[in-house]
């Protein structure tokens, strides 16, 4: 029997949660530990961007940050790489939250609306499908008025390593 059966996500939140909880190895405490203590605390770039973790759940990871002057380009708007980067962080956190280490192998973004200094951007990474060694995710970026400002899509590769090997002397996370 496959250790990580396919997880197909539909658009109904009830079914998303039901499928993931029934067919995955989700552990809320472990997911929070992986994201906050093992990933974000060691991620200097995400820290420089001021990324805050808003929510971690089996179906999504929500991050938020404020655009600063240092993040703008010559047009006085947020550099596209900043929006890409916060979406990429959401992808990384969401894909690794299941306890298996993942790295992105393909990503793309569509920028829909510019952001200016002082704008808050909130990104939500949704798990679309996890199958064997691949995971597919979509990240939606919204500004403080809830206007959609970007759509990011990413595919990750699960490299076969478990995060619990990085949680030393903590039996709570090594089950």
PDB file of C-alpha atoms in Angstrom:
ATOM      1  CA  UNK A   1       0.000   0.000   0.000  1.00  0.00           C
ATOM      2  CA  UNK A   2       1.319   3.419  -0.956  1.00  0.00           C
ATOM      3  CA  UNK A   3       2.439   5.458   2.050  1.00  0.00           C
ATOM      4  CA  UNK A   4       1.247   8.739   0.504  1.00  0.00           C
ATOM      5  CA  UNK A   5      -1.866   8.082  -1.580  1.00  0.00           C
ATOM      6  CA  UNK A   6      -3.033  10.633  -4.106  1.00  0.00           C
ATOM      7  CA  UNK A   7      -4.755  13.658  -2.681  1.00  0.00           C
ATOM      8  CA  UNK A   8      -7.104  15.326  -5.143  1.00  0.00           C
ATOM      9  CA  UNK A   9      -8.495  18.634  -3.997  1.00  0.00           C
ATOM     10  CA  UNK A  10     -11.860  19.864  -5.167  1.00  0.00           C
ATOM     11  CA  UNK A  11     -13.291  23.355  -4.767  1.00  0.00           C
ATOM     12  CA  UNK A  12     -15.581  22.565  -1.835  1.00  0.00           C
ATOM     13  CA  UNK A  13     -13.735  23.404   1.417  1.00  0.00           C
ATOM     14  CA  UNK A  14     -15.513  20.653   3.356  1.00  0.00           C
ATOM     15  CA  UNK A  15     -14.351  18.031   0.910  1.00  0.00           C
ATOM     16  CA  UNK A  16     -10.862  19.549   0.729  1.00  0.00           C
ATOM     17  CA  UNK A  17     -10.417  19.195   4.466  1.00  0.00           C
ATOM     18  CA  UNK A  18     -12.090  15.779   4.579  1.00  0.00           C
ATOM     19  CA  UNK A  19      -9.911  14.357   1.808  1.00  0.00           C
ATOM     20  CA  UNK A  20      -6.660  15.698   3.182  1.00  0.00           C
ATOM     21  CA  UNK A  21      -7.348  14.619   6.739  1.00  0.00           C
ATOM     22  CA  UNK A  22      -8.451  11.142   5.647  1.00  0.00           C
ATOM     23  CA  UNK A  23      -5.720  10.539   3.086  1.00  0.00           C
ATOM     24  CA  UNK A  24      -2.616  12.243   4.428  1.00  0.00           C
ATOM     25  CA  UNK A  25      -0.339  12.288   7.413  1.00  0.00           C
ATOM     26  CA  UNK A  26      -1.396  15.766   8.555  1.00  0.00           C
ATOM     27  CA  UNK A  27      -0.282  16.806  12.022  1.00  0.00           C
ATOM     28  CA  UNK A  28      -1.130  20.430  12.914  1.00  0.00           C
ATOM     29  CA  UNK A  29       1.535  20.807  15.625  1.00  0.00           C
ATOM     30  CA  UNK A  30       4.196  19.316  13.391  1.00  0.00           C
ATOM     31  CA  UNK A  31       3.167  21.530  10.445  1.00  0.00           C
ATOM     32  CA  UNK A  32       3.403  24.660  12.601  1.00  0.00           C
ATOM     33  CA  UNK A  33       6.785  23.543  13.953  1.00  0.00           C
ATOM     34  CA  UNK A  34       8.154  22.848  10.460  1.00  0.00           C
ATOM     35  CA  UNK A  35       6.989  26.183   9.070  1.00  0.00           C
ATOM     36  CA  UNK A  36       7.758  28.462  12.027  1.00  0.00           C
ATOM     37  CA  UNK A  37      10.817  26.863  13.618  1.00  0.00           C
ATOM     38  CA  UNK A  38      12.566  24.936  10.866  1.00  0.00           C
ATOM     39  CA  UNK A  39      11.788  26.987   7.774  1.00  0.00           C
ATOM     40  CA  UNK A  40      10.847  30.623   8.512  1.00  0.00           C
ATOM     41  CA  UNK A  41      13.316  31.062  11.374  1.00  0.00           C
ATOM     42  CA  UNK A  42      16.131  30.027   8.980  1.00  0.00           C
ATOM     43  CA  UNK A  43      14.858  32.008   5.976  1.00  0.00           C
ATOM     44  CA  UNK A  44      16.633  35.383   6.009  1.00  0.00           C
ATOM     45  CA  UNK A  45      14.901  36.632   2.852  1.00  0.00           C
ATOM     46  CA  UNK A  46      11.371  35.896   4.077  1.00  0.00           C
ATOM     47  CA  UNK A  47      12.284  37.578   7.362  1.00  0.00           C
ATOM     48  CA  UNK A  48      13.640  40.638   5.496  1.00  0.00           C
ATOM     49  CA  UNK A  49      10.323  40.861   3.627  1.00  0.00           C
ATOM     50  CA  UNK A  50       8.504  40.889   6.969  1.00  0.00           C
ATOM     51  CA  UNK A  51       6.422  37.826   6.173  1.00  0.00           C
ATOM     52  CA  UNK A  52       3.952  36.878   8.879  1.00  0.00           C
ATOM     53  CA  UNK A  53       2.304  33.465   9.065  1.00  0.00           C
ATOM     54  CA  UNK A  54      -1.438  34.096   9.424  1.00  0.00           C
ATOM     55  CA  UNK A  55      -2.812  30.562   9.238  1.00  0.00           C
ATOM     56  CA  UNK A  56      -1.668  26.996   8.692  1.00  0.00           C
ATOM     57  CA  UNK A  57      -4.262  24.352   7.835  1.00  0.00           C
ATOM     58  CA  UNK A  58      -4.440  21.094   5.879  1.00  0.00           C
ATOM     59  CA  UNK A  59      -5.829  22.924   2.844  1.00  0.00           C
ATOM     60  CA  UNK A  60      -3.898  26.192   2.877  1.00  0.00           C
ATOM     61  CA  UNK A  61      -1.146  28.343   4.292  1.00  0.00           C
ATOM     62  CA  UNK A  62      -1.820  32.077   4.555  1.00  0.00           C
ATOM     63  CA  UNK A  63       0.992  34.640   4.736  1.00  0.00           C
ATOM     64  CA  UNK A  64       0.887  38.428   4.908  1.00  0.00           C
ATOM     65  CA  UNK A  65       3.362  41.290   4.523  1.00  0.00           C
ATOM     66  CA  UNK A  66       3.501  45.048   3.906  1.00  0.00           C
ATOM     67  CA  UNK A  67       5.229  46.583   0.879  1.00  0.00           C
ATOM     68  CA  UNK A  68       8.111  48.866   1.940  1.00  0.00           C
ATOM     69  CA  UNK A  69      10.088  51.437  -0.036  1.00  0.00           C
ATOM     70  CA  UNK A  70      13.009  49.017  -0.397  1.00  0.00           C
ATOM     71  CA  UNK A  71      10.701  46.633  -2.256  1.00  0.00           C
ATOM     72  CA  UNK A  72       9.739  49.045  -5.038  1.00  0.00           C
ATOM     73  CA  UNK A  73      11.064  49.413  -8.561  1.00  0.00           C
ATOM     74  CA  UNK A  74      11.676  52.544 -10.672  1.00  0.00           C
ATOM     75  CA  UNK A  75       7.931  52.975 -11.205  1.00  0.00           C
ATOM     76  CA  UNK A  76       7.303  53.310  -7.457  1.00  0.00           C
ATOM     77  CA  UNK A  77       5.386  50.034  -7.315  1.00  0.00           C
ATOM     78  CA  UNK A  78       6.300  46.713  -5.733  1.00  0.00           C
ATOM     79  CA  UNK A  79       8.935  44.878  -7.738  1.00  0.00           C
ATOM     80  CA  UNK A  80       7.390  41.791  -9.329  1.00  0.00           C
ATOM     81  CA  UNK A  81      10.048  39.681  -7.654  1.00  0.00           C
ATOM     82  CA  UNK A  82       8.707  40.648  -4.236  1.00  0.00           C
ATOM     83  CA  UNK A  83       5.209  39.369  -4.996  1.00  0.00           C
ATOM     84  CA  UNK A  84       6.721  36.289  -6.611  1.00  0.00           C
ATOM     85  CA  UNK A  85       8.880  35.712  -3.522  1.00  0.00           C
ATOM     86  CA  UNK A  86       6.070  35.900  -0.961  1.00  0.00           C
ATOM     87  CA  UNK A  87       4.038  33.503  -3.133  1.00  0.00           C
ATOM     88  CA  UNK A  88       7.055  31.211  -3.412  1.00  0.00           C
ATOM     89  CA  UNK A  89       7.417  31.219   0.388  1.00  0.00           C
ATOM     90  CA  UNK A  90       3.739  30.275   0.706  1.00  0.00           C
ATOM     91  CA  UNK A  91       4.312  27.426  -1.748  1.00  0.00           C
ATOM     92  CA  UNK A  92       7.352  26.233   0.216  1.00  0.00           C
ATOM     93  CA  UNK A  93       5.562  26.341   3.561  1.00  0.00           C
ATOM     94  CA  UNK A  94       2.398  24.659   2.267  1.00  0.00           C
ATOM     95  CA  UNK A  95       4.211  21.869   0.451  1.00  0.00           C
ATOM     96  CA  UNK A  96       6.544  21.080   3.361  1.00  0.00           C
ATOM     97  CA  UNK A  97       3.815  21.252   6.029  1.00  0.00           C
ATOM     98  CA  UNK A  98       2.867  17.616   5.397  1.00  0.00           C
ATOM     99  CA  UNK A  99       6.171  16.496   6.901  1.00  0.00           C
ATOM    100  CA  UNK A 100       8.002  15.587   3.702  1.00  0.00           C
ATOM    101  CA  UNK A 101      10.703  17.843   2.294  1.00  0.00           C
ATOM    102  CA  UNK A 102       9.784  19.482  -0.994  1.00  0.00           C
ATOM    103  CA  UNK A 103      11.554  21.790  -3.438  1.00  0.00           C
ATOM    104  CA  UNK A 104       9.938  23.683  -6.293  1.00  0.00           C
ATOM    105  CA  UNK A 105      10.622  22.447  -9.805  1.00  0.00           C
ATOM    106  CA  UNK A 106       8.286  24.715 -11.778  1.00  0.00           C
ATOM    107  CA  UNK A 107       6.596  27.993 -10.906  1.00  0.00           C
ATOM    108  CA  UNK A 108       4.847  30.830 -12.696  1.00  0.00           C
ATOM    109  CA  UNK A 109       3.064  34.024 -11.744  1.00  0.00           C
ATOM    110  CA  UNK A 110       0.575  36.370 -13.365  1.00  0.00           C
ATOM    111  CA  UNK A 111       0.723  39.916 -11.986  1.00  0.00           C
ATOM    112  CA  UNK A 112      -2.778  41.415 -12.150  1.00  0.00           C
ATOM    113  CA  UNK A 113      -2.541  44.695 -10.253  1.00  0.00           C
ATOM    114  CA  UNK A 114       0.370  46.803  -8.941  1.00  0.00           C
ATOM    115  CA  UNK A 115       1.054  47.257  -5.246  1.00  0.00           C
ATOM    116  CA  UNK A 116       2.441  50.440  -3.687  1.00  0.00           C
ATOM    117  CA  UNK A 117       4.366  51.312  -0.549  1.00  0.00           C
ATOM    118  CA  UNK A 118       2.223  50.615   2.490  1.00  0.00           C
ATOM    119  CA  UNK A 119      -0.061  48.117   0.750  1.00  0.00           C
ATOM    120  CA  UNK A 120      -0.580  44.856   2.603  1.00  0.00           C
ATOM    121  CA  UNK A 121      -0.477  41.724   0.488  1.00  0.00           C
ATOM    122  CA  UNK A 122      -1.971  38.476   1.776  1.00  0.00           C
ATOM    123  CA  UNK A 123      -1.214  35.249  -0.055  1.00  0.00           C
ATOM    124  CA  UNK A 124      -2.996  31.938   0.315  1.00  0.00           C
ATOM    125  CA  UNK A 125      -1.402  28.735  -0.939  1.00  0.00           C
ATOM    126  CA  UNK A 126      -3.906  26.005  -1.775  1.00  0.00           C
ATOM    127  CA  UNK A 127      -3.002  22.352  -2.125  1.00  0.00           C
ATOM    128  CA  UNK A 128      -4.401  21.211  -5.459  1.00  0.00           C
ATOM    129  CA  UNK A 129      -2.953  17.703  -5.703  1.00  0.00           C
ATOM    130  CA  UNK A 130      -0.245  15.602  -4.094  1.00  0.00           C
ATOM    131  CA  UNK A 131       0.667  12.363  -5.821  1.00  0.00           C
ATOM    132  CA  UNK A 132       3.758  10.320  -5.048  1.00  0.00           C
ATOM    133  CA  UNK A 133       6.758  12.606  -5.501  1.00  0.00           C
ATOM    134  CA  UNK A 134       4.921  15.609  -6.995  1.00  0.00           C
ATOM    135  CA  UNK A 135       2.692  18.267  -5.489  1.00  0.00           C
ATOM    136  CA  UNK A 136       0.689  20.943  -7.285  1.00  0.00           C
ATOM    137  CA  UNK A 137      -0.267  24.190  -5.571  1.00  0.00           C
ATOM    138  CA  UNK A 138      -1.939  27.482  -6.406  1.00  0.00           C
ATOM    139  CA  UNK A 139      -1.234  30.718  -4.547  1.00  0.00           C
ATOM    140  CA  UNK A 140      -3.620  33.659  -4.725  1.00  0.00           C
ATOM    141  CA  UNK A 141      -2.332  37.106  -3.736  1.00  0.00           C
ATOM    142  CA  UNK A 142      -4.759  39.818  -2.561  1.00  0.00           C
ATOM    143  CA  UNK A 143      -4.242  43.396  -1.433  1.00  0.00           C
ATOM    144  CA  UNK A 144      -5.776  44.987   1.662  1.00  0.00           C
ATOM    145  CA  UNK A 145      -9.036  45.655  -0.241  1.00  0.00           C
ATOM    146  CA  UNK A 146      -9.210  41.939  -1.126  1.00  0.00           C
ATOM    147  CA  UNK A 147      -8.527  42.696  -4.798  1.00  0.00           C
ATOM    148  CA  UNK A 148      -6.732  39.853  -6.561  1.00  0.00           C
ATOM    149  CA  UNK A 149      -3.225  41.102  -7.443  1.00  0.00           C
ATOM    150  CA  UNK A 150      -1.499  37.886  -8.488  1.00  0.00           C
ATOM    151  CA  UNK A 151      -1.949  34.214  -9.322  1.00  0.00           C
ATOM    152  CA  UNK A 152       1.017  31.914  -8.727  1.00  0.00           C
ATOM    153  CA  UNK A 153       1.195  28.243  -9.645  1.00  0.00           C
ATOM    154  CA  UNK A 154       3.829  25.830  -8.495  1.00  0.00           C
ATOM    155  CA  UNK A 155       4.872  22.225  -8.751  1.00  0.00           C
ATOM    156  CA  UNK A 156       7.119  20.716  -6.099  1.00  0.00           C
ATOM    157  CA  UNK A 157       9.209  17.576  -5.937  1.00  0.00           C
ATOM    158  CA  UNK A 158       9.171  15.542  -2.721  1.00  0.00           C
ATOM    159  CA  UNK A 159      12.776  14.409  -2.358  1.00  0.00           C
ATOM    160  CA  UNK A 160      12.115  11.427  -0.088  1.00  0.00           C
ATOM    161  CA  UNK A 161      13.400  13.065   3.105  1.00  0.00           C
ATOM    162  CA  UNK A 162      11.181  13.543   6.124  1.00  0.00           C
ATOM    163  CA  UNK A 163      11.270  16.678   8.251  1.00  0.00           C
ATOM    164  CA  UNK A 164      11.232  14.615  11.453  1.00  0.00           C
ATOM    165  CA  UNK A 165      14.887  13.812  10.871  1.00  0.00           C
ATOM    166  CA  UNK A 166      15.526  17.499  11.563  1.00  0.00           C
ATOM    167  CA  UNK A 167      13.539  17.628  14.796  1.00  0.00           C
ATOM    168  CA  UNK A 168      16.126  16.540  17.332  1.00  0.00           C
ATOM    169  CA  UNK A 169      15.134  14.975  20.640  1.00  0.00           C
ATOM    170  CA  UNK A 170      11.477  15.830  20.237  1.00  0.00           C
ATOM    171  CA  UNK A 171       9.373  12.678  20.317  1.00  0.00           C
ATOM    172  CA  UNK A 172       6.208  14.783  19.854  1.00  0.00           C
ATOM    173  CA  UNK A 173       7.200  15.344  16.208  1.00  0.00           C
ATOM    174  CA  UNK A 174       8.871  12.018  15.496  1.00  0.00           C
ATOM    175  CA  UNK A 175       5.775   9.839  15.403  1.00  0.00           C
TER     176      UNK A 175
END
